[in-house]
PDB file of C-alpha atoms in Angstrom:
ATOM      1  CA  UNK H   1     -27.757 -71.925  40.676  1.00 91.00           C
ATOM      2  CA  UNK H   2     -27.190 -73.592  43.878  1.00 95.00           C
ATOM      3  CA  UNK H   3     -25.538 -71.396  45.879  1.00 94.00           C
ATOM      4  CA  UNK H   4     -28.945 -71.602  48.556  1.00 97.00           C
ATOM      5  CA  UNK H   5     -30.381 -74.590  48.882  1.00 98.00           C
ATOM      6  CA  UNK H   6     -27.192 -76.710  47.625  1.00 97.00           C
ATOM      7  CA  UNK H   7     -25.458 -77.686  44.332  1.00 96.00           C
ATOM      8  CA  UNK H   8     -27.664 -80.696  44.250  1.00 96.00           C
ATOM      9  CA  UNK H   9     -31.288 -79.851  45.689  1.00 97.00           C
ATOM     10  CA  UNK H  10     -34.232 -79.015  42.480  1.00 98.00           C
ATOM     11  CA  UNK H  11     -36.288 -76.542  43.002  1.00 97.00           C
ATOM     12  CA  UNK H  12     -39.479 -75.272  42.338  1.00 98.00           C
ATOM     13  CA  UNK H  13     -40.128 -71.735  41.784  1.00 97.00           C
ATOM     14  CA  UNK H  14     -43.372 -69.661  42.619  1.00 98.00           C
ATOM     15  CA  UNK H  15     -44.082 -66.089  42.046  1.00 97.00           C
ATOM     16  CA  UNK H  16     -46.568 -64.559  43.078  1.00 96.00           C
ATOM     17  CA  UNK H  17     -47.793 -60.738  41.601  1.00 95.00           C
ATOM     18  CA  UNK H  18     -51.122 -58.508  41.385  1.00 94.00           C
ATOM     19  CA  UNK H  19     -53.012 -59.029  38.161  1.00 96.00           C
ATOM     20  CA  UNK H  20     -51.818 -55.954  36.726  1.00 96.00           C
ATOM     21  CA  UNK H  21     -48.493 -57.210  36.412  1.00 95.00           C
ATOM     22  CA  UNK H  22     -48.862 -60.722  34.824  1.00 97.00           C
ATOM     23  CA  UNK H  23     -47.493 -59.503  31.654  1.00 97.00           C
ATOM     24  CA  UNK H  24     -43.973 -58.828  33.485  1.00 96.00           C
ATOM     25  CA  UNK H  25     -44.183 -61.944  35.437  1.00 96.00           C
ATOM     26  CA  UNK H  26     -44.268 -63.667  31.989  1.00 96.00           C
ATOM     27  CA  UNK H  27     -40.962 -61.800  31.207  1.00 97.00           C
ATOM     28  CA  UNK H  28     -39.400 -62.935  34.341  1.00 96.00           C
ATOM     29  CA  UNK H  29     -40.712 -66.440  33.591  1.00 97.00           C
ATOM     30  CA  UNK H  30     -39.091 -66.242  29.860  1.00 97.00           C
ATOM     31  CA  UNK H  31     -35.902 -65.330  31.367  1.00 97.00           C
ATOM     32  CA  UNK H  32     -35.892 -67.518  33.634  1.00 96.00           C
ATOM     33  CA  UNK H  33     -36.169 -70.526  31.574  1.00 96.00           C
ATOM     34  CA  UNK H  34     -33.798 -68.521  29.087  1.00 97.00           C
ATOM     35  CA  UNK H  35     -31.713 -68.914  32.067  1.00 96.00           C
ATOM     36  CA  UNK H  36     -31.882 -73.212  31.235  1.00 96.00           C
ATOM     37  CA  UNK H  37     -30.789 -73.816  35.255  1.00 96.00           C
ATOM     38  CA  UNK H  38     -30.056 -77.118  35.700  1.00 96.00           C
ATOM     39  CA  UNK H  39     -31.663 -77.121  39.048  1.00 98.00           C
ATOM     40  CA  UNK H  40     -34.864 -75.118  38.435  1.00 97.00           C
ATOM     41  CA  UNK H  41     -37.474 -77.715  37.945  1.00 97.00           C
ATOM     42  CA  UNK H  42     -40.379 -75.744  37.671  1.00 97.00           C
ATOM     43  CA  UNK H  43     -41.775 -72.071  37.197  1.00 97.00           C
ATOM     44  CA  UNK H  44     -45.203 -70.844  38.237  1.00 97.00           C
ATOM     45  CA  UNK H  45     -46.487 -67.851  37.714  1.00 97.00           C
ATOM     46  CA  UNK H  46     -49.662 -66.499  39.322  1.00 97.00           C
ATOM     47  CA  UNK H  47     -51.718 -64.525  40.484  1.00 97.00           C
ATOM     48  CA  UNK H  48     -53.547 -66.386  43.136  1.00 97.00           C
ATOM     49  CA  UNK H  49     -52.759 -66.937  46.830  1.00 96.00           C
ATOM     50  CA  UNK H  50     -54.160 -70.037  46.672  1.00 97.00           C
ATOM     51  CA  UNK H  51     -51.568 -71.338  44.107  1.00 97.00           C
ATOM     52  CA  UNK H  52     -49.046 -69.243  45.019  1.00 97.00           C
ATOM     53  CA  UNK H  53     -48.698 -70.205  48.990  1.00 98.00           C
ATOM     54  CA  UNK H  54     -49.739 -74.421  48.638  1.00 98.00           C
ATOM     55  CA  UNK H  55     -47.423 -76.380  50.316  1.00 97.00           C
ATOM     56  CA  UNK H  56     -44.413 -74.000  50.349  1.00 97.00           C
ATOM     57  CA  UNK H  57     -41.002 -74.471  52.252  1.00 98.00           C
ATOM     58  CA  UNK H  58     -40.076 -71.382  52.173  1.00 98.00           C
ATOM     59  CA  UNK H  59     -41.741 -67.873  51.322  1.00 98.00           C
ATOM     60  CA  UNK H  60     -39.861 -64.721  50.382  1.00 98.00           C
ATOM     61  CA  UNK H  61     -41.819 -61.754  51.013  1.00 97.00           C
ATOM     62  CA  UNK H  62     -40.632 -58.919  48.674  1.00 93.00           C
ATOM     63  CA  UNK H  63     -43.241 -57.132  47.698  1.00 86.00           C
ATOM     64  CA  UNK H  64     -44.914 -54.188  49.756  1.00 85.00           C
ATOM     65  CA  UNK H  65     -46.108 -50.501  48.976  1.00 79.00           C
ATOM     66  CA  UNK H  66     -42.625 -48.378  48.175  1.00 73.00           C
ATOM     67  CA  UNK H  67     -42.659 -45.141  50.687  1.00 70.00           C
ATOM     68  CA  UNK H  68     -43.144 -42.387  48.042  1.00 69.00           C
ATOM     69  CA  UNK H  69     -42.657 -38.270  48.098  1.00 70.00           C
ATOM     70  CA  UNK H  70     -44.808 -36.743  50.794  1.00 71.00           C
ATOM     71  CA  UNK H  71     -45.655 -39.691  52.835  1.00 69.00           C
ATOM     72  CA  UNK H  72     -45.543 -40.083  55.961  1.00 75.00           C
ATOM     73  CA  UNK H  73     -44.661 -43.464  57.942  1.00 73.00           C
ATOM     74  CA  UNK H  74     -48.079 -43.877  59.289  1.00 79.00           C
ATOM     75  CA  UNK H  75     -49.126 -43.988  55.444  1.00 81.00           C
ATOM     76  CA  UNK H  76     -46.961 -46.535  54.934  1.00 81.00           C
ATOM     77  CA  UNK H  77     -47.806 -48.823  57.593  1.00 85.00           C
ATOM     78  CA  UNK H  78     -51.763 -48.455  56.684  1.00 86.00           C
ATOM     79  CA  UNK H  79     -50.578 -49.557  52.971  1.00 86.00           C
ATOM     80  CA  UNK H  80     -48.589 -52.627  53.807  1.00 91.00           C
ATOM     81  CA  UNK H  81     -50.641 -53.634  56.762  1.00 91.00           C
ATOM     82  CA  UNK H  82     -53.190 -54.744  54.690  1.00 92.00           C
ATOM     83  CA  UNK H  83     -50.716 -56.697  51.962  1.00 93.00           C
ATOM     84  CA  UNK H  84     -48.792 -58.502  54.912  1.00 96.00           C
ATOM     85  CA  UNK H  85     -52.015 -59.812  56.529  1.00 96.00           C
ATOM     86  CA  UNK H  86     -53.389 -61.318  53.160  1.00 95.00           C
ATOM     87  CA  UNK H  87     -50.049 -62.761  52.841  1.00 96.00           C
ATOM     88  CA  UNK H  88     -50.140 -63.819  56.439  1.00 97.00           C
ATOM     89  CA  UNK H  89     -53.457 -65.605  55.994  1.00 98.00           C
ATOM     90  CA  UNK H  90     -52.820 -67.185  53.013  1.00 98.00           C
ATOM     91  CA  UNK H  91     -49.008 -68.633  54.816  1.00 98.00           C
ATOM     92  CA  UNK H  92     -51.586 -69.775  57.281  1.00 98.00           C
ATOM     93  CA  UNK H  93     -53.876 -71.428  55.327  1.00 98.00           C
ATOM     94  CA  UNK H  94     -51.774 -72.922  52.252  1.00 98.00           C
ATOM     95  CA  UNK H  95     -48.802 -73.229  53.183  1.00 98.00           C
ATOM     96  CA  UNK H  96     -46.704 -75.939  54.970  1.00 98.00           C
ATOM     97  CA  UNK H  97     -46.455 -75.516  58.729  1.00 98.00           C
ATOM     98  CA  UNK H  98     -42.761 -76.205  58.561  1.00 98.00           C
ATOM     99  CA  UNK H  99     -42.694 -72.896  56.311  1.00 98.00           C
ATOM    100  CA  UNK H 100     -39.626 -70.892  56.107  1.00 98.00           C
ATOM    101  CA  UNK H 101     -40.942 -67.111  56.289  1.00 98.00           C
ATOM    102  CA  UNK H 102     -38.789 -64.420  55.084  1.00 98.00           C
ATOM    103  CA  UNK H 103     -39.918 -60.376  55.075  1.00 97.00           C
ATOM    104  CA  UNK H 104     -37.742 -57.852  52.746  1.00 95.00           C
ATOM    105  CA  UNK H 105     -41.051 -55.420  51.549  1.00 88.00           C
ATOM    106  CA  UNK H 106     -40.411 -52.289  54.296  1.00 85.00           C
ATOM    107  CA  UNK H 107     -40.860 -51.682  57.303  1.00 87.00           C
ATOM    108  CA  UNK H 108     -39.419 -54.759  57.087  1.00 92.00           C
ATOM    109  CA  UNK H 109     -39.666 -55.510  60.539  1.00 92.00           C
ATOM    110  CA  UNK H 110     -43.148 -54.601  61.540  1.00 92.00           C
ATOM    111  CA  UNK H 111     -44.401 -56.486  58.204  1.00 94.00           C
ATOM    112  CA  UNK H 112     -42.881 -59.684  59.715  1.00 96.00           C
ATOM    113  CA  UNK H 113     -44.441 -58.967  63.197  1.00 97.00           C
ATOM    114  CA  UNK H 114     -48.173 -58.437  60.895  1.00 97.00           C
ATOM    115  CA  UNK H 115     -47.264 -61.640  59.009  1.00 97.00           C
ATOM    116  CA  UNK H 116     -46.625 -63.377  62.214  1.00 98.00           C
ATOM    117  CA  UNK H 117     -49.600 -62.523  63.703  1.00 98.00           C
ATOM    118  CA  UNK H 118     -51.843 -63.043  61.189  1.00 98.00           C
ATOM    119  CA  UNK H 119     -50.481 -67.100  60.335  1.00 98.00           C
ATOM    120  CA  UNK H 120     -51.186 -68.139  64.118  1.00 98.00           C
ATOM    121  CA  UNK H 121     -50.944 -71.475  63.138  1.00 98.00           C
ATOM    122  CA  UNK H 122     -47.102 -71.495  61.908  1.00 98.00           C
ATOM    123  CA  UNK H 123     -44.361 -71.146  65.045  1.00 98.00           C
ATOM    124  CA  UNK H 124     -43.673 -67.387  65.694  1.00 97.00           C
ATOM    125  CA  UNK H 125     -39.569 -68.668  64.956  1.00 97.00           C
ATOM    126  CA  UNK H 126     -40.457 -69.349  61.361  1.00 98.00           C
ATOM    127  CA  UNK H 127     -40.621 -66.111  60.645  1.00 98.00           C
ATOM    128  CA  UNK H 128     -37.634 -63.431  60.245  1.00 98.00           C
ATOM    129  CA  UNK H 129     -36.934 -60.593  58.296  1.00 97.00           C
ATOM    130  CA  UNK H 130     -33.932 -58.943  56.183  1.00 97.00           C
ATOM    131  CA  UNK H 131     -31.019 -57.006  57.744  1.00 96.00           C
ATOM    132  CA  UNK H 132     -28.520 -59.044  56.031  1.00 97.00           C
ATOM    133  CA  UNK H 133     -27.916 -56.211  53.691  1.00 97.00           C
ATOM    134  CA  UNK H 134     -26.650 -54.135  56.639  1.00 97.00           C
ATOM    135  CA  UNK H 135     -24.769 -56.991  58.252  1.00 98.00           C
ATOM    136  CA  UNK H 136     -23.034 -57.581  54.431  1.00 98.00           C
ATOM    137  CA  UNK H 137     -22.687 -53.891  54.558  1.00 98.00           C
ATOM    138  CA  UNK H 138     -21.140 -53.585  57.239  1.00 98.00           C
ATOM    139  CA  UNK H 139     -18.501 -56.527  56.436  1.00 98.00           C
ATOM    140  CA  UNK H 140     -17.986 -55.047  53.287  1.00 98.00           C
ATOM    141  CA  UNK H 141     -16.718 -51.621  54.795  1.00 98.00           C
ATOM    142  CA  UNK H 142     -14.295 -53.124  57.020  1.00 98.00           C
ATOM    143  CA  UNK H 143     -12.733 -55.564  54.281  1.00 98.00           C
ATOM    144  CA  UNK H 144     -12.665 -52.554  51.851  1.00 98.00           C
ATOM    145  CA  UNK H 145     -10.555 -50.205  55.258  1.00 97.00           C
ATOM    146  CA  UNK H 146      -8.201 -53.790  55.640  1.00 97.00           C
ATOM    147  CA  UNK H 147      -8.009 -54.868  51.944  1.00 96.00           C
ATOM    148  CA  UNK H 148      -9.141 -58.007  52.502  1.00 97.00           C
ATOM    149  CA  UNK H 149     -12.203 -59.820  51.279  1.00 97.00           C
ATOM    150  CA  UNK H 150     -15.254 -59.382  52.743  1.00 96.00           C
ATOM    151  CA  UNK H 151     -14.920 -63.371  53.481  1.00 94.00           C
ATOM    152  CA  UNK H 152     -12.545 -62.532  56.414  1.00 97.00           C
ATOM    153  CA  UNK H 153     -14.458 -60.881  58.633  1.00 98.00           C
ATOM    154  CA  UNK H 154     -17.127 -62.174  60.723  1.00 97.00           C
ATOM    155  CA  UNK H 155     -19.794 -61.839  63.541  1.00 98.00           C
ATOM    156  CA  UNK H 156     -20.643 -58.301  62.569  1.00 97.00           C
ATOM    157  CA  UNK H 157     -23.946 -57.611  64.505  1.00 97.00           C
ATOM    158  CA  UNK H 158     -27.091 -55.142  63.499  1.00 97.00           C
ATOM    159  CA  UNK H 159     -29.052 -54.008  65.940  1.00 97.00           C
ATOM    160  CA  UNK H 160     -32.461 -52.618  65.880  1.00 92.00           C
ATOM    161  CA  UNK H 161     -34.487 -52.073  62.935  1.00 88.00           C
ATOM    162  CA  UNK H 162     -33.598 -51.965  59.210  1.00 85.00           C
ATOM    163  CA  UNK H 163     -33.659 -48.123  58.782  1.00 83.00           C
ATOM    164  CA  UNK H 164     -31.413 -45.567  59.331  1.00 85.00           C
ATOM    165  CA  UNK H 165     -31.782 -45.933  62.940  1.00 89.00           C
ATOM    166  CA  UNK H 166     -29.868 -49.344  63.271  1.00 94.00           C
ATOM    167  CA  UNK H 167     -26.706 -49.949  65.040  1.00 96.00           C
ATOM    168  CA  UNK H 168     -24.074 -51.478  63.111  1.00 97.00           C
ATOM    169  CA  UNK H 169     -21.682 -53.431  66.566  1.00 97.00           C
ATOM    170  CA  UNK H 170     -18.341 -54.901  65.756  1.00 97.00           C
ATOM    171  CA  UNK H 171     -17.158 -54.923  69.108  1.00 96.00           C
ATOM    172  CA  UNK H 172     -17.379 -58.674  68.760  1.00 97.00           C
ATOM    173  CA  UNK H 173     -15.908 -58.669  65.055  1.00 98.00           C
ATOM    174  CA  UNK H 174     -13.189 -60.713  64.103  1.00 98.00           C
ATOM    175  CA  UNK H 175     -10.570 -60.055  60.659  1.00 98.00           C
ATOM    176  CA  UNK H 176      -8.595 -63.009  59.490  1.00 97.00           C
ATOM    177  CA  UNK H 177      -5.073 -60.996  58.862  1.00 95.00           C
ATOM    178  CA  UNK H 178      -2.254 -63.439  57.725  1.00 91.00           C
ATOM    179  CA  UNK H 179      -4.126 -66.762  58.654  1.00 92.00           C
ATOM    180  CA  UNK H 180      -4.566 -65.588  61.832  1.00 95.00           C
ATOM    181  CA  UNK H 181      -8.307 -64.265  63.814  1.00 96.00           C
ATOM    182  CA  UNK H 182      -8.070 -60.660  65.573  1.00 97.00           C
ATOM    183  CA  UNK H 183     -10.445 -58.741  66.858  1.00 98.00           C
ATOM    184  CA  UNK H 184     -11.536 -55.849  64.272  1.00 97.00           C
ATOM    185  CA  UNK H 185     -10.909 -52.687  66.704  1.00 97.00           C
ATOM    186  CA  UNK H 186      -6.954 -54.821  66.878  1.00 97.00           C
ATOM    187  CA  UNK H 187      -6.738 -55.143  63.476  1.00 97.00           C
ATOM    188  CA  UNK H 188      -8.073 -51.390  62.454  1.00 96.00           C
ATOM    189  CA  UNK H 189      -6.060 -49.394  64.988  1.00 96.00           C
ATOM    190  CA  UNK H 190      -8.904 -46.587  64.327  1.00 96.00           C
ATOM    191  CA  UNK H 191     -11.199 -46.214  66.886  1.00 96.00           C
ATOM    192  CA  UNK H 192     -12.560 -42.863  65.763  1.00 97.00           C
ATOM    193  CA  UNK H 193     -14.035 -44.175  62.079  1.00 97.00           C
ATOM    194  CA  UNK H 194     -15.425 -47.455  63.601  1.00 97.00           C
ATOM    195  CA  UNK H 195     -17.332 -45.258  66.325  1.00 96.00           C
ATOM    196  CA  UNK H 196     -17.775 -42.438  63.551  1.00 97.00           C
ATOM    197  CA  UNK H 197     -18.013 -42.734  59.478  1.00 97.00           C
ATOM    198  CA  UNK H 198     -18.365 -46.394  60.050  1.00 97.00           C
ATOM    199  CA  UNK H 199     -21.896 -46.324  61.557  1.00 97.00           C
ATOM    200  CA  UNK H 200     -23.014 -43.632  59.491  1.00 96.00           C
ATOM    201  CA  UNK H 201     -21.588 -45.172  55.917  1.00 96.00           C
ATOM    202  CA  UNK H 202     -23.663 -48.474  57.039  1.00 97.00           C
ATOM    203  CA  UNK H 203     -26.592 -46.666  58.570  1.00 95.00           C
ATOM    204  CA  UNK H 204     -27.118 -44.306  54.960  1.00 93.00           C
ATOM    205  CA  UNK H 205     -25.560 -46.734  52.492  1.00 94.00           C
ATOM    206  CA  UNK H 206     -29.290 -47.968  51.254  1.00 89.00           C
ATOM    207  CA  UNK H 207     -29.549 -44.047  50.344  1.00 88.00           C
ATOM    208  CA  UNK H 208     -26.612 -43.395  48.651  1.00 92.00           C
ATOM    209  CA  UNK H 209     -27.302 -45.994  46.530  1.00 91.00           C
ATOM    210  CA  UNK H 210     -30.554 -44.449  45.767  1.00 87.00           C
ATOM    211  CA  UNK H 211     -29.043 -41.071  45.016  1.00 89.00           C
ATOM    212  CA  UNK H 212     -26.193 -42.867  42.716  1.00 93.00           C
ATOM    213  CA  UNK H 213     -28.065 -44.995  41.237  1.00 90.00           C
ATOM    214  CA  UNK H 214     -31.733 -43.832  40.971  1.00 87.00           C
ATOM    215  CA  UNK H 215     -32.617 -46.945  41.934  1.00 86.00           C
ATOM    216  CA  UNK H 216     -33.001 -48.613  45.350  1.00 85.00           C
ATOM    217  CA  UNK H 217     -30.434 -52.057  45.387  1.00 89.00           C
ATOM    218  CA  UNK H 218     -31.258 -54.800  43.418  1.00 91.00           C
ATOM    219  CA  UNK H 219     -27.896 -57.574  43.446  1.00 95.00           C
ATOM    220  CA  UNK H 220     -26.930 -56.205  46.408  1.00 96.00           C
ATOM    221  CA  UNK H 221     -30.100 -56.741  48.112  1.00 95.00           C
ATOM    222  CA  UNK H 222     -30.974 -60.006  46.261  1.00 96.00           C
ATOM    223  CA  UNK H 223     -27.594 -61.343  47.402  1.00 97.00           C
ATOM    224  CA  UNK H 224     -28.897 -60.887  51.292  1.00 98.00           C
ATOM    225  CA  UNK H 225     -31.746 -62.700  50.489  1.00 98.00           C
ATOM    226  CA  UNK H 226     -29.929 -65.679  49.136  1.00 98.00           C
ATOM    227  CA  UNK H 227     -27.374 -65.824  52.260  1.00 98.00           C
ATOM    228  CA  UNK H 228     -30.105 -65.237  54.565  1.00 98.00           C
ATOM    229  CA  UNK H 229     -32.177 -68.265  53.457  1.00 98.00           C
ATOM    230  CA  UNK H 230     -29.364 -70.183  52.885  1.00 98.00           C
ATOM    231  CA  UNK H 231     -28.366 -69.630  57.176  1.00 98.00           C
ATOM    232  CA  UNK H 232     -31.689 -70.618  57.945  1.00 97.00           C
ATOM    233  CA  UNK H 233     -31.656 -73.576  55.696  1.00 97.00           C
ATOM    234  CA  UNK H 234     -28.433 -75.083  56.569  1.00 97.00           C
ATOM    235  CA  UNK H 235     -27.450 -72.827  59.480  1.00 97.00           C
ATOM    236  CA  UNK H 236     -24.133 -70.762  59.884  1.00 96.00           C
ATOM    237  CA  UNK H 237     -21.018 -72.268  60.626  1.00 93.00           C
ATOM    238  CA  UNK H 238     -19.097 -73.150  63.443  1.00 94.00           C
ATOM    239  CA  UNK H 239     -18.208 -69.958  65.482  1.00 94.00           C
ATOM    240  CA  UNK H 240     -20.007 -67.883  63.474  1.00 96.00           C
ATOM    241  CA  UNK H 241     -23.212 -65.798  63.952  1.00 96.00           C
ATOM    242  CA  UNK H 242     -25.508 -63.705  61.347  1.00 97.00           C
ATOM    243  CA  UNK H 243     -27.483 -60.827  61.991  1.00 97.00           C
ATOM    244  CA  UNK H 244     -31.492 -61.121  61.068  1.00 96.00           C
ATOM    245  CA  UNK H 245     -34.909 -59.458  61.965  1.00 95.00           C
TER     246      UNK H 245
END
């Protein structure tokens, strides 16, 4: 629809699945040109590497082995290990070196470092991975406290890793509050829930939409994606900074 690459800029979309799942990827595909986008130029739909990562400009990595009951880390790592250096590989042999690498399939971090290593051939800054749901997270809760829209606050930071072990920091925050910038600790007045049920809303938000929901987040998550490609694409503006693995 526009709101990544510009209102103006076709594009060409490729998804990529395991065999098994072709039949769903053709639902996708139907809805997609259901969707009659003015910009979307083109949809394939494969199963191959080799189609999937020729000549791309940018690669969103969302798929990777879900952590399910009774396993441990380690289990997941071994899992997506081995899907993040195919994926690496084929970046490295397909795709454009200019390639615009994003990682959202958790760990979401160490899959970008095994993607990175294993597509020697594309610059180590190409690659980055989500933690713009966090960082929109975070925003969110502080517009939600102020009752203002998420669109006036700014330069939230995440720290660390996308788990619950990050560190949502808005010591450098800043609230637009009747057309005029303050600093977000100013414009609160409430020390205790920024140091306190601030952190930990951000930190456990991902689960409590699981437990709601059933469901890990979808738009929410999606949404990141899109902003996060778009930063990289056109970069942020003036006096502003995003937060990314």
């Amino acid at each position: 629809n526009g709101s990544v690459f510009g209102k103006d800029q076709p594009i060409i979309l490729v998804l990529l699945d395991i065999t098994p799942m072709m039949g769903v990827l053709d639902g996708v595909l139907m809805e997609l040109q259901d969707c009659a986008l003015p910009l979307l130029k083109d949809v394939i739909a494969t199963d191959k590497e080799e189609v999937a990562f020729k000549d791309l400009d940018v690669a969103i990595l969302v798929g990777s082995m879900p952590r399910r009951d009774g396993m441990e880390r380690k289990d997941l790592l071994r899992a997506n290990v081995k899907i993040f250096k195919c994926q690496g590989a084929a970046l490295d042999k397909y795709a454009k070196k200019s390639v615009k690498v994003i990682v959202v399939g958790n760990p979401a971090n160490t899959n970008c470092l095994t993607a990175a290593k294993s597509a020697p051939s594309i610059p180590k800054e190409n690659f980055s991975c989500l933690t713009r749901l966090d960082h929109n997270r975070a925003k969110a809760q502080i517009a939600l406290k102020l009752g203002v829209t998420s669109d006036d606050v700014k330069n939230v930071i995440i720290w660390g890793n996308h788990s619950s072990t990050q560190y949502p920091d808005v010591n450098h925050a800043k609230v637009k509050l009747q057309g005029k910038e303050v600093g977000v600790y100013e414009a609160l007045k409430n020390d205790s829930w920024l140091k306190g049920d601030f952190i930990t809303t951000v930190q456990q938000r991902g689960a409590a939409v699981i437990k709601a929901r059933k469901l890990s987040s979808a738009m929410s998550a999606a949404k990141a994606i899109c902003d996060h490609v778009r930063d990289i694409w056109f970069g942020t503006p003036e006096g502003e900074f995003v937060s990314m693995g």
